[in-house]
Short mmCIF file of N, CA, C and O in Angstrom, two decimals:
data_model
loop_
_atom_site.label_atom_id
_atom_site.label_comp_id
_atom_site.label_asym_id
_atom_site.label_seq_id
_atom_site.Cartn_x
_atom_site.Cartn_y
_atom_site.Cartn_z
N MET C 1 42.51 53.08 62.87
CA MET C 1 42.84 52.26 61.58
C MET C 1 42.78 50.94 61.76
O MET C 1 43.29 50.31 62.77
N LYS C 2 42.14 50.23 60.88
CA LYS C 2 42.13 48.67 60.86
C LYS C 2 43.16 48.06 59.91
O LYS C 2 43.12 48.52 58.70
N ILE C 3 43.89 47.38 60.29
CA ILE C 3 44.87 46.59 59.58
C ILE C 3 44.84 45.08 59.90
O ILE C 3 44.84 44.67 61.12
N ASN C 4 44.70 44.20 58.84
CA ASN C 4 44.55 42.82 59.04
C ASN C 4 45.81 42.11 58.80
O ASN C 4 46.80 42.55 58.43
N LYS C 5 45.82 40.83 58.99
CA LYS C 5 47.04 39.99 58.94
C LYS C 5 47.61 40.03 57.38
O LYS C 5 48.71 39.89 57.24
N THR C 6 46.66 40.10 56.50
CA THR C 6 47.07 40.23 55.06
C THR C 6 47.96 41.49 54.87
O THR C 6 48.93 41.52 54.24
N ASP C 7 47.48 42.60 55.53
CA ASP C 7 48.19 43.82 55.41
C ASP C 7 49.51 43.72 56.19
O ASP C 7 50.66 44.31 55.71
N TYR C 8 49.59 43.03 57.29
CA TYR C 8 50.79 42.70 57.99
C TYR C 8 51.87 42.16 56.99
O TYR C 8 53.03 42.53 57.00
N VAL C 9 51.45 41.09 56.27
CA VAL C 9 52.34 40.44 55.35
C VAL C 9 52.74 41.31 54.16
O VAL C 9 53.87 41.40 53.84
N THR C 10 51.77 42.21 53.67
CA THR C 10 52.10 43.20 52.70
C THR C 10 53.24 44.15 53.08
O THR C 10 54.13 44.42 52.33
N ILE C 11 53.05 44.62 54.32
CA ILE C 11 54.08 45.48 54.82
C ILE C 11 55.49 44.71 55.05
O ILE C 11 56.44 45.25 54.66
N HIS C 12 55.39 43.62 55.51
CA HIS C 12 56.59 42.78 55.76
C HIS C 12 57.24 42.58 54.45
O HIS C 12 58.51 42.70 54.37
N GLN C 13 56.58 42.11 53.38
CA GLN C 13 57.20 41.91 51.95
C GLN C 13 57.69 43.21 51.41
O GLN C 13 58.95 43.19 50.86
N ALA C 14 57.17 44.32 51.60
CA ALA C 14 57.56 45.58 51.07
C ALA C 14 58.86 45.97 51.68
O ALA C 14 59.89 46.40 51.11
N ILE C 15 59.00 45.76 53.07
CA ILE C 15 60.20 45.93 53.80
C ILE C 15 61.42 45.22 53.22
O ILE C 15 62.51 45.68 52.95
N HIS C 16 61.10 43.88 53.08
CA HIS C 16 62.14 42.78 52.71
C HIS C 16 62.43 42.97 51.26
O HIS C 16 63.41 42.38 50.83
N ASN C 17 61.50 43.46 50.43
CA ASN C 17 61.68 43.66 48.93
C ASN C 17 62.51 44.81 48.56
O ASN C 17 62.63 45.22 47.46
N ASN C 18 62.90 45.67 49.59
CA ASN C 18 63.40 47.02 49.41
C ASN C 18 62.69 47.96 48.74
O ASN C 18 63.19 48.80 47.84
N ASP C 19 61.31 47.97 48.81
CA ASP C 19 60.51 48.91 48.22
C ASP C 19 60.61 50.30 48.99
O ASP C 19 61.11 50.26 50.20
N ASN C 20 60.25 51.31 48.35
CA ASN C 20 60.27 52.67 48.97
C ASN C 20 59.11 53.00 49.73
O ASN C 20 59.13 53.77 50.65
N ASP C 21 57.84 52.47 49.31
CA ASP C 21 56.56 52.84 49.89
C ASP C 21 55.80 51.49 49.87
O ASP C 21 55.98 50.57 49.29
N VAL C 22 54.71 51.39 50.74
CA VAL C 22 53.72 50.37 50.69
C VAL C 22 52.39 50.99 50.86
O VAL C 22 52.27 52.00 51.59
N SER C 23 51.35 50.45 50.12
CA SER C 23 50.11 50.96 50.11
C SER C 23 49.03 50.02 50.94
O SER C 23 49.10 48.93 50.71
N ILE C 24 48.39 50.56 52.02
CA ILE C 24 47.40 49.76 52.74
C ILE C 24 46.18 50.48 52.82
O ILE C 24 46.23 51.74 53.30
N ASN C 25 45.09 49.94 52.47
CA ASN C 25 43.80 50.45 52.47
C ASN C 25 43.78 51.86 51.64
O ASN C 25 43.15 52.81 52.03
N GLY C 26 44.49 51.84 50.59
CA GLY C 26 44.48 53.07 49.83
C GLY C 26 45.44 54.20 50.22
O GLY C 26 45.36 55.20 49.57
N THR C 27 46.04 53.92 51.25
CA THR C 27 47.04 55.01 51.78
C THR C 27 48.52 54.49 51.51
O THR C 27 48.80 53.34 51.98
N LYS C 28 49.31 55.43 51.12
CA LYS C 28 50.69 55.04 50.83
C LYS C 28 51.54 55.45 52.09
O LYS C 28 51.45 56.54 52.57
N TYR C 29 52.37 54.62 52.57
CA TYR C 29 53.29 54.83 53.66
C TYR C 29 54.67 54.62 53.29
O TYR C 29 55.06 53.73 52.51
N HIS C 30 55.50 55.56 53.71
CA HIS C 30 57.00 55.49 53.23
C HIS C 30 57.75 54.45 54.18
O HIS C 30 57.56 54.27 55.31
N ILE C 31 58.55 53.73 53.41
CA ILE C 31 59.41 52.80 54.20
C ILE C 31 60.81 53.63 54.46
O ILE C 31 61.58 53.84 53.62
N ALA C 32 61.00 53.69 55.68
CA ALA C 32 62.12 54.55 56.15
C ALA C 32 63.30 53.75 56.51
O ALA C 32 63.10 52.62 56.93
N LYS C 33 64.42 54.34 56.35
CA LYS C 33 65.74 53.59 56.76
C LYS C 33 66.19 54.24 57.92
O LYS C 33 66.44 55.44 57.96
N ARG C 34 66.18 53.56 59.09
CA ARG C 34 66.68 54.05 60.34
C ARG C 34 68.19 54.31 60.34
O ARG C 34 68.93 53.87 59.50
N SER C 35 68.76 55.01 61.33
CA SER C 35 70.11 55.27 61.52
C SER C 35 70.98 54.07 61.54
O SER C 35 72.14 54.11 61.13
N ASN C 36 70.48 52.94 61.99
CA ASN C 36 71.20 51.71 62.00
C ASN C 36 71.11 50.83 60.76
O ASN C 36 71.57 49.85 60.75
N GLY C 37 70.35 51.41 59.80
CA GLY C 37 70.31 50.79 58.48
C GLY C 37 69.00 49.87 58.35
O GLY C 37 68.76 49.45 57.32
N LEU C 38 68.36 49.74 59.50
CA LEU C 38 67.15 48.82 59.36
C LEU C 38 65.91 49.62 58.86
O LEU C 38 65.85 50.79 59.01
N LYS C 39 65.18 48.84 58.10
CA LYS C 39 63.91 49.56 57.50
C LYS C 39 62.71 49.51 58.28
O LYS C 39 62.63 48.42 59.19
N SER C 40 61.85 50.52 58.42
CA SER C 40 60.64 50.47 59.21
C SER C 40 59.45 51.19 58.44
O SER C 40 59.82 52.03 57.52
N VAL C 41 58.35 50.82 58.89
CA VAL C 41 57.08 51.53 58.39
C VAL C 41 56.28 51.92 59.57
O VAL C 41 55.93 51.15 60.35
N LYS C 42 55.98 53.20 59.71
CA LYS C 42 55.14 53.73 60.75
C LYS C 42 53.75 53.96 60.30
O LYS C 42 53.54 54.76 59.27
N ILE C 43 52.70 53.27 61.01
CA ILE C 43 51.41 53.50 60.58
C ILE C 43 50.74 54.34 61.64
O ILE C 43 50.55 53.87 62.73
N PRO C 44 50.50 55.64 61.51
CA PRO C 44 50.07 56.54 62.53
C PRO C 44 48.79 55.90 63.23
O PRO C 44 47.81 55.41 62.59
N GLY C 45 48.67 55.99 64.45
CA GLY C 45 47.53 55.42 65.21
C GLY C 45 47.51 53.97 65.18
O GLY C 45 46.39 53.36 65.83
N PHE C 46 48.52 53.20 64.82
CA PHE C 46 48.46 51.75 64.79
C PHE C 46 49.62 51.17 65.44
O PHE C 46 49.66 50.45 66.43
N GLY C 47 50.87 51.45 64.84
CA GLY C 47 52.06 51.00 65.26
C GLY C 47 53.28 51.03 64.30
O GLY C 47 53.11 51.66 63.15
N THR C 48 54.33 50.43 64.54
CA THR C 48 55.59 50.49 63.70
C THR C 48 56.00 49.10 63.36
O THR C 48 56.19 48.32 64.17
N PHE C 49 56.35 48.85 61.91
CA PHE C 49 56.88 47.62 61.61
C PHE C 49 58.36 47.79 61.37
O PHE C 49 58.66 48.76 60.69
N ILE C 50 59.30 47.00 61.96
CA ILE C 50 60.55 47.14 61.93
C ILE C 50 61.18 45.79 61.59
O ILE C 50 60.97 44.72 62.23
N GLU C 51 62.28 45.82 60.65
CA GLU C 51 62.87 44.61 60.30
C GLU C 51 63.86 44.11 61.38
O GLU C 51 64.32 45.02 62.27
N GLN C 52 64.04 42.85 61.58
CA GLN C 52 64.89 42.34 62.65
C GLN C 52 66.28 42.72 62.27
O GLN C 52 66.78 42.48 61.21
N ASN C 53 66.99 43.18 63.27
CA ASN C 53 68.38 43.33 63.28
C ASN C 53 69.28 42.12 63.35
O ASN C 53 69.27 41.49 64.23
N PRO C 54 69.93 41.67 62.17
CA PRO C 54 70.65 40.41 62.17
C PRO C 54 71.99 40.60 62.97
O PRO C 54 72.62 39.50 63.21
N GLU C 55 72.37 41.63 63.40
CA GLU C 55 73.59 41.94 64.24
C GLU C 55 73.40 41.63 65.73
O GLU C 55 74.39 41.71 66.41
N GLU C 56 72.25 41.53 66.09
CA GLU C 56 71.97 41.15 67.57
C GLU C 56 72.32 39.75 67.88
O GLU C 56 72.66 38.90 66.94
N THR C 57 72.17 39.36 69.12
CA THR C 57 72.52 37.95 69.53
C THR C 57 71.45 37.17 69.77
O THR C 57 71.56 35.93 70.24
N THR C 58 70.19 37.48 69.48
CA THR C 58 68.91 36.75 69.87
C THR C 58 68.73 35.59 68.82
O THR C 58 69.40 35.53 67.78
N GLU C 59 67.73 34.80 69.19
CA GLU C 59 67.47 33.66 68.29
C GLU C 59 66.84 34.14 66.92
O GLU C 59 67.30 33.67 65.85
N TYR C 60 66.08 35.29 66.97
CA TYR C 60 65.57 35.79 65.80
C TYR C 60 66.64 36.52 64.94
O TYR C 60 66.65 36.41 63.65
N ALA C 61 67.74 37.09 65.48
CA ALA C 61 68.79 37.80 64.79
C ALA C 61 69.47 36.72 64.05
O ALA C 61 69.88 36.73 62.84
N LYS C 62 69.76 35.41 64.72
CA LYS C 62 70.50 34.40 64.07
C LYS C 62 69.72 33.95 62.85
O LYS C 62 70.31 33.63 61.89
N LYS C 63 68.34 33.82 63.03
CA LYS C 63 67.48 33.29 61.85
C LYS C 63 67.56 34.44 60.68
O LYS C 63 67.76 34.11 59.46
N ALA C 64 67.63 35.64 61.09
CA ALA C 64 67.72 36.72 60.00
C ALA C 64 69.12 36.76 59.41
O ALA C 64 69.16 36.87 58.01
N LYS C 65 70.11 36.38 60.11
CA LYS C 65 71.45 36.33 59.57
C LYS C 65 71.58 35.23 58.59
O LYS C 65 72.32 35.18 57.53
N LYS C 66 70.69 34.06 58.74
CA LYS C 66 70.78 32.93 57.96
C LYS C 66 69.93 33.15 56.67
O LYS C 66 69.87 32.30 55.78
N GLY C 67 69.16 34.23 56.66
CA GLY C 67 68.32 34.52 55.42
C GLY C 67 66.81 34.64 55.57
O GLY C 67 66.13 34.94 54.76
N ASP C 68 66.36 34.29 56.94
CA ASP C 68 64.91 34.37 57.14
C ASP C 68 64.48 35.86 57.20
O ASP C 68 65.31 36.65 57.60
N THR C 69 63.32 36.16 56.63
CA THR C 69 62.75 37.49 56.68
C THR C 69 61.95 37.79 57.93
O THR C 69 60.98 36.85 58.10
N ILE C 70 62.28 38.63 58.75
CA ILE C 70 61.56 38.84 60.05
C ILE C 70 61.26 40.27 60.23
O ILE C 70 62.19 41.09 60.14
N THR C 71 60.05 40.50 60.66
CA THR C 71 59.62 41.84 60.97
C THR C 71 58.80 41.85 62.24
O THR C 71 58.03 40.91 62.56
N TRP C 72 59.15 42.93 63.06
CA TRP C 72 58.44 42.95 64.33
C TRP C 72 57.33 44.22 64.17
O TRP C 72 57.77 45.18 63.54
N LEU C 73 56.30 43.95 64.72
CA LEU C 73 55.26 45.07 64.93
C LEU C 73 55.27 45.61 66.37
O LEU C 73 55.03 44.85 67.30
N VAL C 74 55.59 46.86 66.48
CA VAL C 74 55.63 47.50 67.88
C VAL C 74 54.36 48.41 67.96
O VAL C 74 54.22 49.31 67.22
N LYS C 75 53.60 48.04 68.94
CA LYS C 75 52.41 48.90 69.27
C LYS C 75 52.57 49.54 70.70
O LYS C 75 53.49 48.95 71.34
N GLU C 76 51.61 50.32 71.12
CA GLU C 76 51.75 50.97 72.46
C GLU C 76 51.98 49.97 73.52
O GLU C 76 52.76 49.91 74.45
N SER C 77 51.10 48.88 73.55
CA SER C 77 51.11 47.94 74.73
C SER C 77 51.21 46.49 74.31
O SER C 77 51.01 45.51 74.98
N SER C 78 51.50 46.21 72.92
CA SER C 78 51.67 44.89 72.54
C SER C 78 52.64 44.94 71.36
O SER C 78 53.18 45.89 70.96
N TRP C 79 52.87 43.67 70.76
CA TRP C 79 53.83 43.48 69.67
C TRP C 79 53.35 42.32 68.91
O TRP C 79 52.49 41.59 69.16
N GLY C 80 53.90 42.34 67.55
CA GLY C 80 53.50 41.22 66.65
C GLY C 80 54.78 40.73 65.94
O GLY C 80 55.89 41.42 66.07
N LEU C 81 54.72 39.63 65.39
CA LEU C 81 55.92 39.07 64.66
C LEU C 81 55.59 38.34 63.39
O LEU C 81 54.59 37.64 63.32
N ILE C 82 56.31 38.68 62.25
CA ILE C 82 56.02 38.05 60.97
C ILE C 82 57.37 37.47 60.58
O ILE C 82 58.40 38.11 60.66
N VAL C 83 57.29 36.09 60.32
CA VAL C 83 58.55 35.46 59.95
C VAL C 83 58.36 34.84 58.51
O VAL C 83 57.31 34.00 58.45
N ASN C 84 59.05 35.09 57.51
CA ASN C 84 58.84 34.41 56.20
C ASN C 84 57.45 34.37 55.81
O ASN C 84 56.95 33.43 55.28
N ASP C 85 56.96 35.61 55.80
CA ASP C 85 55.46 35.76 55.29
C ASP C 85 54.42 35.13 56.23
O ASP C 85 53.23 35.14 55.81
N GLU C 86 54.65 34.72 57.22
CA GLU C 86 53.72 34.02 58.17
C GLU C 86 53.55 34.92 59.49
O GLU C 86 54.64 35.15 60.15
N VAL C 87 52.39 35.29 59.81
CA VAL C 87 52.13 35.97 61.02
C VAL C 87 52.16 35.11 62.17
O VAL C 87 51.25 34.17 62.21
N ILE C 88 53.16 35.33 63.04
CA ILE C 88 53.27 34.37 64.13
C ILE C 88 52.61 34.84 65.39
O ILE C 88 51.97 34.17 66.06
N LYS C 89 52.61 36.11 65.53
CA LYS C 89 51.86 36.70 66.66
C LYS C 89 51.44 38.17 66.25
O LYS C 89 52.08 38.90 65.62
#
């Protein structure tokens, strides 16, 4: 599956807008709420987008606690980062 940076931002916004689903390339994906309360979207064969936990002690957790919207993309051997609608990595 091909997902571009615009799709990353679309997923990021859906997670932080408290949407129930997000559509990418004509396919709808559910936004799940994890046991710790964080929202995530799993794209089979691509990776999982997970919102930043503001309760951690990292730099990004502190930013999230202050109101920044932060989403991590976890893939098999790499990761990505979206902060306030900007794809950082």
